[in-house]
Amino acid sequence: MALGDLLGNPGAVAGLRHALDSGQLGHALLVTGPDQVGKTTLMLSLAAELLPRGSWPGDPAAHPDLWLEDSPEERISIRRVRAGGDPGSLQEFLGLRTWAGGARVAIIARADRLTEEAANSLLKTIEEPPPGTHLLLTAHSPERLPATVVSRCGRLSLGLVEGGAIEAWLRDRHGVQPETALLAAELGAGRPGRALRLAGDPEALRGELAVLDRFLAIGGGGSPAALEAAVELTPAAGGEGRERLLLNLSIWSAFVRDAAVRAAGAPELARLRSRRREADAWARALSPAGAGRILDLLLRASAEVASYAQPRLLLESLFLETFGGVPAPPAVA
């Protein structure tokens, strides 16, 4: 994929292109942004431009002068970074002569997985990189990285992608059927990678719809229904559970936003076409201020998740405040 083919974030891509063409791209770059918005995809595209053109006939991701850490491991240990650790460690790679005689590129996807020891070892490489080396890091939680690592990297930030653009991309680029593209784009919550995965996994797509519909089913049930739903929708512990909860909150927020703009008489601003009827029902039952209050609760909950709030307690409080107010959201099915 060419550098300019990234879906969304044209300003960030243009800034990266300018840095590359003007020779102002530093040896270390940290790309931040929500999970699955295209950070690693962009870095692979950048690597393809940094490596000598025509030096490798195959997939750029398999270029001998490219090192990539994008494993499913929850943590990146020092053995993956330090020479003498795992075979093919970063520093072992950097100690080899380049295959094509030009630049070499190392990409650490989700660098916020680095252990403290691994990050400190990486810091030495960032401070004293071999000539012609580019270190490209991505992270959706950069606050988990040592400040010393972050401060020595150039910074680039990617944001969420507009749902209509994701829907068209799924339909036109990947041949996804229109109805599936619509649902996957809506549930992708601004993340093209997540939307593409959902579009290719009908069972996962149905599961995501069930999470939204379970939220909507709380209406009319009072406190007992709110507490029961909090138990059902509490994710597993750990970083993956927090990410799951943030995604759920973003989907619920998108729905409540639609209800708010419909209540305000601006249905043309609504985004979730698949749940138009349900959003209309909320709009009829709630004033714009009432829907806005619930949206504020959801946004506040998202901030609390990022501060490591307890998911079960957070959801209990959120659902009691959301569905126990007056007027309360209606029951929809």
Coordinates of N, CA, C and O in Angstrom, one line a residue, residues 71 138 142 155 197 199 275 312 316 328:
S71 N 3.5 -9.3 17.1 CA 3.0 -10.6 17.6 C 1.8 -10.4 18.5 O 1.6 -9.3 19.0
T138 N 4.5 2.2 17.3 CA 3.1 2.6 17.4 C 2.6 2.3 18.8 O 3.1 1.4 19.5
P142 N 0.2 5.5 24.9 CA 1.6 6.0 25.0 C 2.0 6.3 26.4 O 3.2 6.3 26.7
R155 N 6.7 12.6 16.9 CA 5.3 12.2 17.2 C 4.4 12.4 16.1 O 4.5 13.4 15.3
R197 N -12.4 -6.7 10.2 CA -12.4 -8.0 10.9 C -13.9 -8.4 11.1 O -14.3 -9.6 10.8
A199 N -16.5 -7.5 9.3 CA -17.1 -7.7 8.0 C -16.8 -9.2 7.6 O -17.5 -9.8 6.8
R275 N -29.9 1.5 13.4 CA -30.7 1.5 14.6 C -31.5 2.8 14.6 O -31.7 3.5 15.6
R312 N -16.8 -3.4 36.7 CA -18.1 -3.8 37.2 C -18.8 -2.6 37.9 O -20.0 -2.3 37.7
E316 N -22.2 -0.6 36.8 CA -23.3 -0.5 37.7 C -23.8 1.0 37.9 O -24.9 1.3 37.8
A328 N -36.7 8.3 31.9 CA -35.8 7.2 31.6 C -35.9 6.8 30.2 O -36.9 7.0 29.5

